[in-house]
Structure formats: structure tokens, C-alpha cells
Steps between C-alpha positions, in 0.01 A plus 500: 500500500289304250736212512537556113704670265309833495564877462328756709347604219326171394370436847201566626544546865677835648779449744800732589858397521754634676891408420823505736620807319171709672559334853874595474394907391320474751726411784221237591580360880164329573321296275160674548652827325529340208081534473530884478540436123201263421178722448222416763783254763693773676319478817647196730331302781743360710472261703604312830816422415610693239368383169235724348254459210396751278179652334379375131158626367359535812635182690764362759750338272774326681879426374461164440630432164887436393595420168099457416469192746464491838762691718294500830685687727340647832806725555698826374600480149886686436426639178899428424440191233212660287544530135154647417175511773223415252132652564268291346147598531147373523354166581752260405376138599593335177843485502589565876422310833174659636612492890806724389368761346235764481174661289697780453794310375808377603899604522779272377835570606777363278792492627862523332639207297842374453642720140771326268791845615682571812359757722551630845305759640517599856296817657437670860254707563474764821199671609307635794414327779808311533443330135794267376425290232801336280385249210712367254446281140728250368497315153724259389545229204611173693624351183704640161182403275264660783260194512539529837393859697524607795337848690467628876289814627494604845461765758528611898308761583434652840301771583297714804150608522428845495297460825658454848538130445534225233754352206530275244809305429502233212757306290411361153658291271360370203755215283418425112587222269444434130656167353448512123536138416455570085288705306175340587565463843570673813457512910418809727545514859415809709534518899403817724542508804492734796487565888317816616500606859267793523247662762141491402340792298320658726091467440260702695156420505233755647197401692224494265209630752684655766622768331415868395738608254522426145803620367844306607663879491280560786587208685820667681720186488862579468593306176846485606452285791466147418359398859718213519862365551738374264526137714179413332642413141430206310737262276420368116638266306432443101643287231378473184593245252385545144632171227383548125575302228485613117448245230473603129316166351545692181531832326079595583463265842702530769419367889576644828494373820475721814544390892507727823525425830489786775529511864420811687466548908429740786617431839486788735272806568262691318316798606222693518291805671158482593256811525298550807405853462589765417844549778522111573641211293613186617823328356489122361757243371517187328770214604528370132599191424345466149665286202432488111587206241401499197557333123307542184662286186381592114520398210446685168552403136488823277488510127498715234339371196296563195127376433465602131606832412475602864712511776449358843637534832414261789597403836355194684626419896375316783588617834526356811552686856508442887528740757531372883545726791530509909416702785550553853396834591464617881336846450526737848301874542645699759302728687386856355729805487469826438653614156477859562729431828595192543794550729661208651289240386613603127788210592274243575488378173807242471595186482501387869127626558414309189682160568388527878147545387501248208584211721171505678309549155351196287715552194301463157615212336350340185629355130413536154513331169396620152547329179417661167466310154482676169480476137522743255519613110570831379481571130587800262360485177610711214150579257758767292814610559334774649248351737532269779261318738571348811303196656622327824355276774591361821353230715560523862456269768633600911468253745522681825507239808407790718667588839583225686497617910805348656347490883149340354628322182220616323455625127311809436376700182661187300383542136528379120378750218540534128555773312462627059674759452456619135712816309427679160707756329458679194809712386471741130815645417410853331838537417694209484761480780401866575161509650244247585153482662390229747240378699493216701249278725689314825395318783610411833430327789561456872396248711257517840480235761217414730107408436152693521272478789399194365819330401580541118866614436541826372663528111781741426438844458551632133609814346435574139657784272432718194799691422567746138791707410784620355871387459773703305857400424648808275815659432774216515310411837574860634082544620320205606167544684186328565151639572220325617162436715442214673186370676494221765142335620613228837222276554454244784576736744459387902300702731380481838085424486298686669530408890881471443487120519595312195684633167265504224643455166302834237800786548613706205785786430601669251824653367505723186728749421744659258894434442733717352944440461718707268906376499667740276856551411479788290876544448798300624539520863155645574238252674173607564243225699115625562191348577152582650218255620169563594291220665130468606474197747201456723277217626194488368321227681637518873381574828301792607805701653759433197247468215592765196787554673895486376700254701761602707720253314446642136799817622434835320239556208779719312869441467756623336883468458789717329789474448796634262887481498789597322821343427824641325569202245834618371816678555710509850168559749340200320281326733408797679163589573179629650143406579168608646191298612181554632154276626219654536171352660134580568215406669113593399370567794142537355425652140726782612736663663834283418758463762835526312775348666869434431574184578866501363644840574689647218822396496797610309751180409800649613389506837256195566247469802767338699772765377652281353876444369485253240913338436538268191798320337458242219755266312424356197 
């Protein structure tokens, strides 16, 4: 996470991690369950087809990171090849590529690695709504002296909506390699990849004007109707190729070498309902055709060294990425129906409508190309053996050749902007190893294209936090928890001017709030995760009608997550066990009342919101 050789306890950022053995409790099916456990990131937005982002401090924060590079995927993720989901939080722009990530943060999914034993592990789960999943893990040393290692993860999964149409079928597999050539020297390849044929979530979007009521209860759609047909699916495709190489120049220097390439593509239909009133909506599709490639290579030398009596820490990378997509998109309306009764014209929506009316439509059709170059340092110095500080700095150049209009061959919003992206951490162990204190100063950035009215590009937008708080490790590592409270000013905010005619370049949020994650395991067997966040976003130089006012985007001010199992660790009904879990979310409305929701019903393990059977055999 810092790209060093550093505790929890020693670093000054807060992030959350969550290991295999907590997905596999849990009976985890879909990756965006896994969130349920990170404090402020249960609530998902999901998108077109499939993939999702989640919340962080306020903000949109996508699932863009793998292995803490790039892993740009624009697709479902099978959670089936995670070793831990990692949470990091905060602006984090100088050690990770800007365009990936967010100012709340950013989530890195590391996936399994090849282990020096045999191991087979194959499970099925069953579940409502027609869920069949069956994934399996397979380790094996290739050769006697196990220089050579070999691992495969997969799954199929299949699966029904709960409404009157839509499904999701996928197949995953995800090879790994080490080659350990000697002791100072060894190779990494990691492939994922998958094939997802789904229906779109289904989006509704009410009329903003035309409309009297304000409360979706009130709105009388029947959620269980899906107002279209399972013809209009859509295909992906996604491989993901991750190459490092380890290199120990001595016993305090080592350099490591990191390469992925990823391909991810839509072709098909996505979906999605229109508002007209308050009875009428009007159904719309997308004929997708809509590519991803992308590569980022890095380089980082590490060392661990003293300067005197003290002891330092230090990464330094450069960091080089390209992302390059396509599109062909024919988008068709049909005409209004009435939700309340829609009758016969509830079939309307399939595939032959769409690819009847999508021939006589000017598909959108346009190119892009975005280059990022980077350099960065990262140092940890040791003032006493209890007290730390952290300085790091990135420099950040994206070369964005805009979007290049197949039918006119002409470049818009092309731009080239530089970015300093500074980081300072402070950490004071009270007790050493035991509890700490830290407080930390981050930045990051994100990047706007276009001009003014009168034709000066527009620089990236910046965030800058303050964050203090707590960290404990006690008891043999039985309670860990950090506490803390964050604030987040974003400056260089675009708005509409006044008149609505040109983007003018003075907006400003901000995002402050307080974090709070106990993991205890009291005695052995008994696993208790917690966490509540409270967050204050609102924009605070906007226009008229949104000024003051949260964003829609910054999910619920309060959050909070539970959960607690039990697991008999000895004796012949070893292995068997219970759990419970719980999200709860809410909204202020205005200084009061709260609306308290549950956004995860309370659900008991042994019977999981699918009802699910859950069938594992292992041979090691």
C-alpha cells in the first residue's frame, strides 16, 4: 500500500483490508459484497454493464486498481481469485495513477499467488433465484526444489434476477506463475480472464420537472418487473495480464519491475428507463460496441537503509500508462408506456425492435487516447525508534489527444497538463508496536479538459487533506482499530457561468468526516468486524440550485457495518460455524429528522440472501 516495508501501525494513512478467509465466511458470490465490511464503501453504483464503483469519503471511486497498478477493467469482477480487497483511503496521487483512482481513495484487489504446497480446493454454491456458482483453487510445485510454481482459480456462476427478467452468466479463470531463478531473483505472471453475458441493471431515471411526487415509495412502479426482455443482453470479454519482476541488488536495495496489459469490451445491449411523469416512462437501449486496452509499465527501486543512527525507508518509481478505447454506439428510445399498466406493449422492449430501429440511427462513433507519465519518491524516515515521518512526491504529466470523431476526423477536448502531487505523514508510537498517533497531509489530482470563454486550458482540479487519529495493535493482534477525522477541501472545481454558456473554472467541495474500524478476535474462533463513518460533503462554491448542497454522488452521511461470527476450531464439528451481519445507512435530510434505513437486511450465515447451500471439498 505504501510500496514499502511498513506496518499498519507505522503508517500514516488509514485503509481497511479484507482477506480470503472473510470473503469465504461470508459465502461472498459477487464481488461488490465484499464492500459490506469496509466502513463508509458498502453502498454500490452499478453500472451499464455490470461493473460498479463504490463510495470513499464522499466520492465515486471506481475498481480500477489490481495488484496496486492499473487493472482497468470496464466489466464484472468474480471475486473468486482475491486474496485480500484492500481499502485505501484519502487522496492518494503520489504513489498511484491519478485517472484510476479517486479523492476518496482507491481499492486494490490482489489476487491469489502461486504457494510452494499442493492444494485443491473445489466449492459449489446454491441459492435463490436459480444461483449455481462452482469455483475451484489449485496449487502445485512444478518442480522437486519448487523454483518453479504453478496456481489456477476459477469459477461459473449463473444466476436469475429477482424481477420478471434478467441473468448473469460468467466464467473466470485466472492462471499464476512464479519462477524463482535464485535467491535474488524471481518472475511473476498473473492472467484473469473472464466472459460475462448478463442483462443490463436496470436504471430508472424520473423526469425532473414533470413530476409531483417525491418519494420513489410513492411512485407505484412494480420493482419486480424489469420492463424488458431477456434478448437484450450484452457480451464482455476481459483479460488481464500482470508480469513483475523482483530483484534484490543487495540485502537493503532491491528493484521491481511491474507490466499490465488489459483488454476489456462490451458488445451488445444496455438499458435504461426514462421518466416522463409520473405513469409514463419510455424504454432506451444502447447497441454497444465499446473496447478497452490498456498498459502501464513501472519501475521501483526500494531500499532500506541507515543515514546515521536513523533508519530510512524509500521508494522511488516512474510510471508510464496508456489507455485507448472505441465506440460505436446506436442509441434507440421507444415510444412512452405506461408503467402503472403497461399491457402489451410491456414486450416491446427486445432485441428485434432495437436492431430494426438502430439501423436507421447515426451510430456514435469516436476514439480515444491517453498517455500518463509519472515520477515519484516516497520516503519514511525514522527520527527515534518511536517516531516516524513520511515525505513523498509525485510528478504527473497526461497527455490526452482528446476524442478523435471517426465520421469528421476531428480531435476534440485534446489536452496536456501537469500535475505536483505532494504527501506528509507524521506517525508517534505511544506505545511501541501497540498504539500510535498520526496525522497526515495528501494531495490529489484529476485532470479537466477544455478552455474558458476565452481560450486558456483549464488545470486539474485538486483535493487536499488533513487527517489525525488513532491506530492500535494489542493483544497478540487480537484488537486492531483505527479512529480518525479527515477533512477534504477540492479546488478547481467546473461550473456552468451564469447564462449556462461556458464552464468557468472557481468551484469548491468539501468532504470532512469521521472514520471508525474495530477487527477483534477476542478468543479463538470468534471474529468480530465494525466500523462507522460519518461524512460532511457539500459544494461550497456552485450554482444557485446545488450551492450548500450534498451531492448526490457523496451516498449516505452515516454508515455503518457489523458483523460477527463464530467458528468451532477443534474437536469432530471443527469448521463449523455461524455468522451475522448488518449495514446500516442514513441520510440527513436537513438538521433533523434522520431517515434510517437498512440497506443490508440482517442476515443470519446459515441461510444467506440467496439461501444459499454452500458444498466444499479440499485436498491438500
Amino acid at each position: 500500500m505504501a510500496r514499502l516495508p511498513l506496518r499498519n501501525i507505522e503508517n500514516p494513512q488509514v485503509y481497511s483490508v479484507i482477506p480470503k478467509e472473510i470473503i469465504a465466511e461470508q459465502v461472498v458470490v459477487d464481488y461488490n459484497s465484499i464492500f459490506k465490511n469496509i466502513p463508509g464503501a458498502a453502498v454500490p453504483v452499478v453500472y451499464n454493464q455490470g461493473r460498479s464503483a463504490m463510495l470513499s469519503r464522499g466520492f465515486t471511486t471506481a475498481n480500477f486498481i489490481r495488484n496496486s497498478i492499473s487493472g482497468f477493467v470496464y466489466t464484472n469482477i468474480d471475486p473468486a481469485n482475491l486474496e485480500v480487497l484492500q481499502a485505501i483511503k484519502g487522496p492518494s496521487g503520489t504513489l498511484f495513477n491519478s485517472g484510476q483512482i479517486s479523492f476518496g481513495g482507491l481499492f486494490n484487489r490482489v489476487t491469489k499467488k502461486p504457494l510452494e504446497q499442493n492444494k485443491t480446493e473445489i466449492a459449489f454454491t446454491g441459492g435463490g433465484y436459480n444461483l449455481n456458482r462452482l469455483t475451484f483453487d489449485i496449487n502445485r510445485p512444478l518442480t522437486n526444489d519448487k523454483q518453479v510454481l504453478f496456481r489456477l482459480n476459477g469459477a461459473v456462476h449463473t444466476e436469475k434476477s429477482f424481477q420478471d427478467q434478467g441473468f448473469t452468466r460468467n466464467v473466470m479463470l485466472a492462471p499464476s506463475f512464479i519462477y524463482k531463478l535464485n535467491d535474488r531473483l524471481d518472475f511473476l505472471l498473473d492472467i484473469e480472464a473472464s466472459l460475462y453475458n448478463a442483462t443490463s441493471p436496470i436504471r430508472f431515471a424520473p423526469s425532473a420537472t414533470a413530476t409531483t411526487i417525491n418519494n420513489i415509495r410513492d411512485f407505484g412502479m412494480d420493482y419486480n418487473r424489469s420492463f424488458l426482455t431477456n434478448s437484450l443482453d450484452y457480451h464482455t470479454q476481459q483479460v488481464n495480464f500482470f508480469g513483475q519482476v523482483n530483484y534484490t541488488l543487495s540485502g537493503n536495495w532491491k528493484l521491481q519491475t511491474n507490466i499490465t496489459r488489459t483488454f476489456s469490451t462490451t458488445k451488445g445491449y444496455v438499458t435504461q428507463l426514462i421518466g416522463v411523469n409520473d405513469s409514463m416512462l419510455r424504454q432506451r437501449a444502447q447497441k454497444e460496441n465499446f473496447p478497452y486496452n490498456g498498459v502501464e509499465l513501472q519501475q521501483n527501486l526500494v531500499g532500506d537503509f541507515k543515514i546515521g543512527t536513523l533508519r530510512n525507508r524509500i521508494v522511488v518509481g516512474i510510471d508510464y500508462y496508456n489507455q485507448r478505447s472505441d465506440r460505436n454506439t446506436p442509441t434507440v428510445t421507444l415510444a412512452a408506456i405506461n408503467f402503472r399498466k403497461p399491457g402489451a406493449a410491456y414486450n416491446n422492449f427486445n432485441a428485434d425492435k432495437i436492431d430494426s430501429a438502430a439501423a436507421r440511427v447515426i451510430p456514435e462513433t469516436y476514439a480515444t487516447n491517453i498517455s500518463n507519465y509519472s515520477a515519484y519518491v516516497s520516503s519514511v524516515l525514522n527520527i527515534t525508534p518511536k517516531f516516524n515521518v513520511m515525505l513523498s512526491l509525485r510528478l504527473d504529466n497526461v497527455d490526452n489527444k482528446g476524442r478523435y470523431d471517426v465520421a469528421t476526423a476531428v480531435f476534440t477536448d485534446a489536452f496536456n497538463q501537469t500535475a505536483l502531487s505532494p504527501k506528509l505523514g507524521m506517525v508517534y508510537e505511544i506505545v511501541k508496536d501497540k498504539l500510535s498517533l498520526f496525522g497526515n497531509y495528501m494531495n490529489g489530482f484529476d485532470y479537466n479538459a477544455g478552455s474558458d470563454s476565452v481560450g486558456n486550458p483549464f488545470k486539474p482540479q485538486q483535493a487536499n487533506q488533513w487527517e489525525i487519529g488513532l491506530k492500535t495493535d494489542l493483544f497478540h493482534h487480537r484488537l486492531t482499530s483505527t479512529i480518525s477525522y479527515y477533512d477534504i477541501a477540492v479546488t478547481n472545481v467546473l461550473r456552468l457561468a451564469p447564462g449556462g454558456v461556458f464552464n468557468i473554472q472557481d468551484g469548491t467541495q468539501i468532504s470532512r468526516g469521521f472514520e471508525a474500524e474495530i477487527i477483534a478476535n477476542p478468543i479463538d474462533g470468534l471474529n468480530l468486524i465494525t466500523g462507522y463513518t460519518y461524512n460532511d460533503s457539500k459544494l461550497t462554491n456552485a450554482a444557485a440550485d446545488v450551492n450548500g448542497l450534498r451531492p448526490a454522488t457523496a451516498g449516505p452521511m452515516h454508515l455503518a457495518n457489523f458483523w460477527i461470527s463464530y467458528r468451532i476450531v477443534s474437536g469432530k464439528a471443527k469448521g463449523l460455524g455461524a455468522g451475522f451481519g448488518v449495514i446500516m445507512e442514513a441520510i440527513l435530510i436537513k438538521p433533523i429528522p434522520i431517515n434510517l434505513s437498512l440497506k443490508y437486511p440482517p442476515t443470519l450465515f446459515l441461510m444467506p440472501p440467496h439461501s444459499m447451500i454452500l458444498l466444499n471439498a479440499g485436498l491438500d
